Amino acid sequence: MIDLTIADDTATVVLNAPAKLNALDEQAIRDLGHAYDEAEAAGVRALVLRGEGRAFCAGRDISQVDPRDDDVIGYLGGLVTPLLQKMSRFPAPTFAVAHGACLGVGLGLLIATDVVYVAESAKIGSPFAALGATLDSGGHALFVERLGAHRTLDLIYTGRLMSGAEAVAAGLFSRVVPDDEVVDATALAATTAARGATAAFLASKQLVARIRDERLGLWVSMDAENTAQAALCDTEDYREGFAAFQEKRTPVFKGR
């Protein structure tokens, strides 16, 4: 169900259960985590996550779940949250293709990815009103931060799903791309990043996470930037970038 390929310093992870819209059961969550571990061990410099078929991911696979003895904490707290943390801390730029249904845990996978290109056909929101359940996998935090409390509760109460264009316009994700172009556009962005100064990209990724999670103000953020910049001075890419600029040539970065 989870496929991993590595080429040109870029990992591609595919959710490959199109018959069930790539819904994730417990084993699929574990397998997805293993794929990220393998990609990290291989030293890739970028990663793409996408789904096969009509949807990115419709969320949790509840086809075999008995609500009378459902271990929600075990699934969400024991499996999903650690996976999303692992994904968000992946030591290279990460990209996702969002198309069709992007719901529940599927939405969480997107939240844990650095850059998300959204197909016009994407459907994003909280469909749980019909299940007697609530939005999970980080959805509340994302929606409240970007949409505010009123629009968040409107989506939750009504179960209305946003289109890809609407989600991007609201600031949820990176950009909207036509359906027939979104896979190639995301792959190109990842390949371009993999050839770039990925050590510097990782520093920015860590800075963005700190600013978001710790609510750093301007001057504290600036101090953190200064520290990160000083550390990058010791990297090969930093020296290569300066040399290439001075010699008026294209830099060749190695990610170190």
Tab-separated table of C-alpha atoms in Angstrom:
chain	number	residue	atom	x	y	z
A	1	MET	CA	0.000	0.000	0.000
A	2	ILE	CA	2.914	2.367	0.649
A	3	ASP	CA	5.407	2.563	-2.210
A	4	LEU	CA	8.824	4.204	-1.971
A	5	THR	CA	11.163	5.017	-4.850
A	6	ILE	CA	14.386	7.025	-4.735
A	7	ALA	CA	15.978	8.704	-7.744
A	8	ASP	CA	18.211	11.764	-8.173
A	9	ASP	CA	18.409	12.392	-4.408
A	10	THR	CA	14.601	12.618	-4.230
A	11	ALA	CA	12.289	10.137	-2.517
A	12	THR	CA	8.737	9.611	-3.777
A	13	VAL	CA	6.300	8.066	-1.308
A	14	VAL	CA	2.992	6.910	-2.778
A	15	LEU	CA	-0.186	5.967	-0.916
A	16	ASN	CA	-1.257	3.119	-3.186
A	17	ALA	CA	-4.696	1.875	-2.198
A	18	PRO	CA	-6.879	3.710	-4.724
A	19	ALA	CA	-9.875	1.382	-4.298
A	20	LYS	CA	-10.415	2.799	-0.796
A	21	LEU	CA	-9.228	6.338	-1.615
A	22	ASN	CA	-5.938	5.634	0.180
A	23	ALA	CA	-7.597	5.500	3.587
A	24	LEU	CA	-5.073	4.450	6.220
A	25	ASP	CA	-5.401	1.617	8.702
A	26	GLU	CA	-2.912	0.965	11.515
A	27	GLN	CA	-0.513	-1.064	9.366
A	28	ALA	CA	-0.509	1.576	6.646
A	29	ILE	CA	0.425	4.229	9.220
A	30	ARG	CA	3.341	2.073	10.357
A	31	ASP	CA	4.416	1.409	6.769
A	32	LEU	CA	4.317	5.111	5.964
A	33	GLY	CA	6.586	5.826	8.912
A	34	HIS	CA	8.990	3.116	7.737
A	35	ALA	CA	9.090	4.703	4.274
A	36	TYR	CA	10.153	8.018	5.798
A	37	ASP	CA	12.785	6.230	7.874
A	38	GLU	CA	14.167	4.528	4.753
A	39	ALA	CA	14.236	7.799	2.839
A	40	GLU	CA	16.092	9.519	5.680
A	41	ALA	CA	18.600	6.653	5.953
A	42	ALA	CA	19.230	6.953	2.201
A	43	GLY	CA	20.186	10.607	2.680
A	44	VAL	CA	17.699	12.015	0.175
A	45	ARG	CA	17.670	15.772	-0.292
A	46	ALA	CA	13.928	16.100	-0.992
A	47	LEU	CA	10.769	14.011	-0.629
A	48	VAL	CA	7.425	13.948	-2.447
A	49	LEU	CA	4.265	12.429	-0.955
A	50	ARG	CA	1.267	11.700	-3.173
A	51	GLY	CA	-1.723	9.389	-3.478
A	52	GLU	CA	-2.642	7.038	-6.316
A	53	GLY	CA	-6.060	7.190	-7.943
A	54	ARG	CA	-8.922	9.637	-7.396
A	55	ALA	CA	-7.856	10.971	-3.996
A	56	PHE	CA	-4.853	11.861	-1.922
A	57	CYS	CA	-6.178	10.295	1.279
A	58	ALA	CA	-9.739	10.016	2.584
A	59	GLY	CA	-8.500	9.657	6.174
A	60	ARG	CA	-8.676	6.708	8.498
A	61	ASP	CA	-9.799	3.349	7.157
A	62	ILE	CA	-12.818	2.643	9.367
A	63	SER	CA	-14.197	-0.239	7.301
A	64	GLN	CA	-13.244	-2.782	9.974
A	65	VAL	CA	-13.584	-0.546	13.047
A	66	ASP	CA	-16.161	-1.447	15.695
A	67	PRO	CA	-17.115	1.853	17.402
A	68	ARG	CA	-17.979	-0.025	20.612
A	69	ASP	CA	-14.346	-0.885	21.310
A	70	ASP	CA	-12.463	1.563	19.093
A	71	ASP	CA	-9.055	2.438	20.571
A	72	VAL	CA	-8.978	6.023	19.332
A	73	ILE	CA	-6.114	7.054	21.606
A	74	GLY	CA	-4.053	4.093	20.433
A	75	TYR	CA	-4.639	4.954	16.767
A	76	LEU	CA	-4.384	8.745	16.918
A	77	GLY	CA	-2.104	9.271	19.904
A	78	GLY	CA	-0.017	6.122	19.545
A	79	LEU	CA	0.348	5.993	15.761
A	80	VAL	CA	-0.826	9.083	13.900
A	81	THR	CA	0.676	11.820	16.073
A	82	PRO	CA	4.172	10.233	16.152
A	83	LEU	CA	4.002	9.771	12.370
A	84	LEU	CA	3.074	13.411	11.788
A	85	GLN	CA	5.870	14.531	14.094
A	86	LYS	CA	8.349	12.363	12.172
A	87	MET	CA	7.129	13.760	8.869
A	88	SER	CA	7.327	17.375	10.008
A	89	ARG	CA	10.908	16.863	11.245
A	90	PHE	CA	12.163	15.091	8.122
A	91	PRO	CA	15.674	16.497	7.530
A	92	ALA	CA	15.073	17.684	3.958
A	93	PRO	CA	12.443	19.693	2.072
A	94	THR	CA	9.166	17.795	1.725
A	95	PHE	CA	6.410	18.292	-0.849
A	96	ALA	CA	2.913	16.843	-1.220
A	97	VAL	CA	0.397	16.544	-4.033
A	98	ALA	CA	-3.143	17.145	-2.760
A	99	HIS	CA	-5.949	16.014	-5.042
A	100	GLY	CA	-9.443	14.685	-4.549
A	101	ALA	CA	-10.332	13.890	-0.945
A	102	CYS	CA	-7.831	15.231	1.629
A	103	LEU	CA	-9.652	14.488	4.859
A	104	GLY	CA	-8.954	13.554	8.474
A	105	VAL	CA	-5.577	11.872	8.741
A	106	GLY	CA	-5.061	12.744	5.071
A	107	LEU	CA	-5.340	16.407	5.980
A	108	GLY	CA	-2.863	15.771	8.809
A	109	LEU	CA	-0.332	14.353	6.339
A	110	LEU	CA	-0.539	17.606	4.386
A	111	ILE	CA	-0.186	19.728	7.515
A	112	ALA	CA	3.015	17.822	8.358
A	113	THR	CA	4.504	18.520	4.897
A	114	ASP	CA	6.575	21.609	4.113
A	115	VAL	CA	5.065	22.548	0.738
A	116	VAL	CA	1.673	21.398	-0.569
A	117	TYR	CA	0.576	21.867	-4.185
A	118	VAL	CA	-3.197	21.506	-4.409
A	119	ALA	CA	-5.153	20.321	-7.426
A	120	GLU	CA	-8.227	22.303	-8.359
A	121	SER	CA	-10.308	19.169	-7.665
A	122	ALA	CA	-9.121	18.809	-4.076
A	123	LYS	CA	-11.714	18.589	-1.304
A	124	ILE	CA	-10.466	19.810	2.076
A	125	GLY	CA	-12.335	20.192	5.330
A	126	SER	CA	-14.027	18.290	8.140
A	127	PRO	CA	-16.572	15.666	7.027
A	128	PHE	CA	-17.019	14.281	10.514
A	129	ALA	CA	-20.391	15.844	11.291
A	130	ALA	CA	-21.995	12.808	9.662
A	131	LEU	CA	-19.975	10.425	11.851
A	132	GLY	CA	-20.493	11.998	15.246
A	133	ALA	CA	-16.730	12.537	15.402
A	134	THR	CA	-14.494	15.593	15.443
A	135	LEU	CA	-11.710	16.931	13.282
A	136	ASP	CA	-8.318	15.450	14.221
A	137	SER	CA	-4.674	15.168	13.070
A	138	GLY	CA	-3.958	18.872	13.597
A	139	GLY	CA	-6.923	20.172	11.635
A	140	HIS	CA	-8.225	22.427	14.414
A	141	ALA	CA	-4.863	24.149	14.825
A	142	LEU	CA	-4.445	24.755	11.095
A	143	PHE	CA	-7.978	26.034	10.559
A	144	VAL	CA	-8.071	28.311	13.601
A	145	GLU	CA	-4.658	29.784	12.737
A	146	ARG	CA	-5.510	30.462	9.076
A	147	LEU	CA	-9.313	30.829	9.049
A	148	GLY	CA	-10.210	32.050	12.529
A	149	ALA	CA	-12.663	30.520	14.978
A	150	HIS	CA	-15.896	31.410	13.171
A	151	ARG	CA	-14.960	29.978	9.765
A	152	THR	CA	-13.445	26.906	11.432
A	153	LEU	CA	-16.654	26.091	13.290
A	154	ASP	CA	-18.732	26.834	10.200
A	155	LEU	CA	-16.770	24.165	8.279
A	156	ILE	CA	-17.044	21.707	11.165
A	157	TYR	CA	-20.750	22.234	11.829
A	158	THR	CA	-21.786	22.101	8.169
A	159	GLY	CA	-19.286	19.526	6.916
A	160	ARG	CA	-18.706	21.711	3.849
A	161	LEU	CA	-15.506	20.930	1.957
A	162	MET	CA	-13.287	23.586	0.412
A	163	SER	CA	-12.010	23.341	-3.144
A	164	GLY	CA	-8.304	23.455	-3.830
A	165	ALA	CA	-8.513	27.045	-5.028
A	166	GLU	CA	-10.482	28.100	-1.943
A	167	ALA	CA	-8.044	26.375	0.434
A	168	VAL	CA	-5.040	28.075	-1.151
A	169	ALA	CA	-6.777	31.461	-1.219
A	170	ALA	CA	-7.413	31.042	2.512
A	171	GLY	CA	-3.707	30.446	3.106
A	172	LEU	CA	-3.990	26.785	4.074
A	173	PHE	CA	-1.484	25.512	1.509
A	174	SER	CA	1.114	26.622	-1.007
A	175	ARG	CA	-0.468	26.957	-4.447
A	176	VAL	CA	-3.247	25.617	-6.632
A	177	VAL	CA	-2.326	23.769	-9.843
A	178	PRO	CA	-4.553	22.283	-12.592
A	179	ASP	CA	-5.293	18.614	-11.981
A	180	ASP	CA	-3.353	17.361	-14.990
A	181	GLU	CA	-0.263	19.358	-14.022
A	182	VAL	CA	-0.059	19.027	-10.251
A	183	VAL	CA	2.008	15.812	-10.057
A	184	ASP	CA	4.634	17.065	-12.512
A	185	ALA	CA	4.732	20.529	-10.925
A	186	THR	CA	5.342	19.044	-7.484
A	187	ALA	CA	8.004	16.646	-8.756
A	188	LEU	CA	9.802	19.520	-10.490
A	189	ALA	CA	9.732	21.630	-7.321
A	190	ALA	CA	11.179	18.749	-5.302
A	191	THR	CA	13.904	18.016	-7.847
A	192	THR	CA	14.849	21.689	-7.931
A	193	ALA	CA	15.029	21.803	-4.142
A	194	ALA	CA	17.135	18.635	-4.041
A	195	ARG	CA	19.729	20.343	-6.234
A	196	GLY	CA	19.751	23.419	-4.034
A	197	ALA	CA	21.425	24.423	-0.794
A	198	THR	CA	19.521	21.894	1.286
A	199	ALA	CA	21.563	22.551	4.429
A	200	ALA	CA	20.317	26.140	4.313
A	201	PHE	CA	16.793	24.944	3.522
A	202	LEU	CA	16.866	22.721	6.607
A	203	ALA	CA	17.953	25.696	8.722
A	204	SER	CA	14.969	27.668	7.422
A	205	LYS	CA	12.646	24.715	8.030
A	206	GLN	CA	13.776	24.559	11.652
A	207	LEU	CA	13.456	28.325	12.060
A	208	VAL	CA	9.908	28.316	10.685
A	209	ALA	CA	8.960	25.516	13.088
A	210	ARG	CA	10.380	27.438	16.052
A	211	ILE	CA	8.683	30.689	15.082
A	212	ARG	CA	5.366	28.880	14.667
A	213	ASP	CA	5.515	26.593	17.695
A	214	GLU	CA	7.153	28.973	20.151
A	215	ARG	CA	5.428	32.130	18.859
A	216	LEU	CA	8.752	33.938	18.596
A	217	GLY	CA	8.608	37.698	18.151
A	218	LEU	CA	10.557	39.717	15.592
A	219	TRP	CA	13.731	40.290	17.581
A	220	VAL	CA	13.969	36.771	19.008
A	221	SER	CA	13.390	35.414	15.506
A	222	MET	CA	16.125	37.685	14.203
A	223	ASP	CA	18.564	36.384	16.821
A	224	ALA	CA	17.697	32.814	15.802
A	225	GLU	CA	18.298	33.718	12.151
A	226	ASN	CA	21.670	35.205	13.006
A	227	THR	CA	22.698	32.043	14.838
A	228	ALA	CA	21.567	29.859	11.947
A	229	GLN	CA	23.439	32.017	9.442
A	230	ALA	CA	26.626	31.809	11.480
A	231	ALA	CA	26.387	28.008	11.562
A	232	LEU	CA	25.933	27.893	7.782
A	233	CYS	CA	29.194	29.794	7.293
A	234	ASP	CA	31.004	26.529	8.024
A	235	THR	CA	29.214	24.570	5.275
A	236	GLU	CA	30.548	23.683	1.834
A	237	ASP	CA	27.392	25.027	0.210
A	238	TYR	CA	27.859	28.454	1.798
A	239	ARG	CA	31.387	28.728	0.452
A	240	GLU	CA	30.306	27.382	-2.940
A	241	GLY	CA	27.454	29.873	-3.162
A	242	PHE	CA	29.729	32.833	-2.484
A	243	ALA	CA	32.418	31.572	-4.852
A	244	ALA	CA	29.886	31.004	-7.632
A	245	PHE	CA	28.466	34.499	-7.178
A	246	GLN	CA	31.911	36.084	-7.286
A	247	GLU	CA	32.932	33.991	-10.307
A	248	LYS	CA	29.617	34.652	-12.097
A	249	ARG	CA	28.720	30.955	-12.525
A	250	THR	CA	25.932	28.612	-11.437
A	251	PRO	CA	26.592	27.096	-8.003
A	252	VAL	CA	26.791	23.335	-7.533
A	253	PHE	CA	25.355	22.539	-4.125
A	254	LYS	CA	25.888	19.244	-2.299
A	255	GLY	CA	23.687	19.723	0.761
A	256	ARG	CA	26.558	19.965	3.181
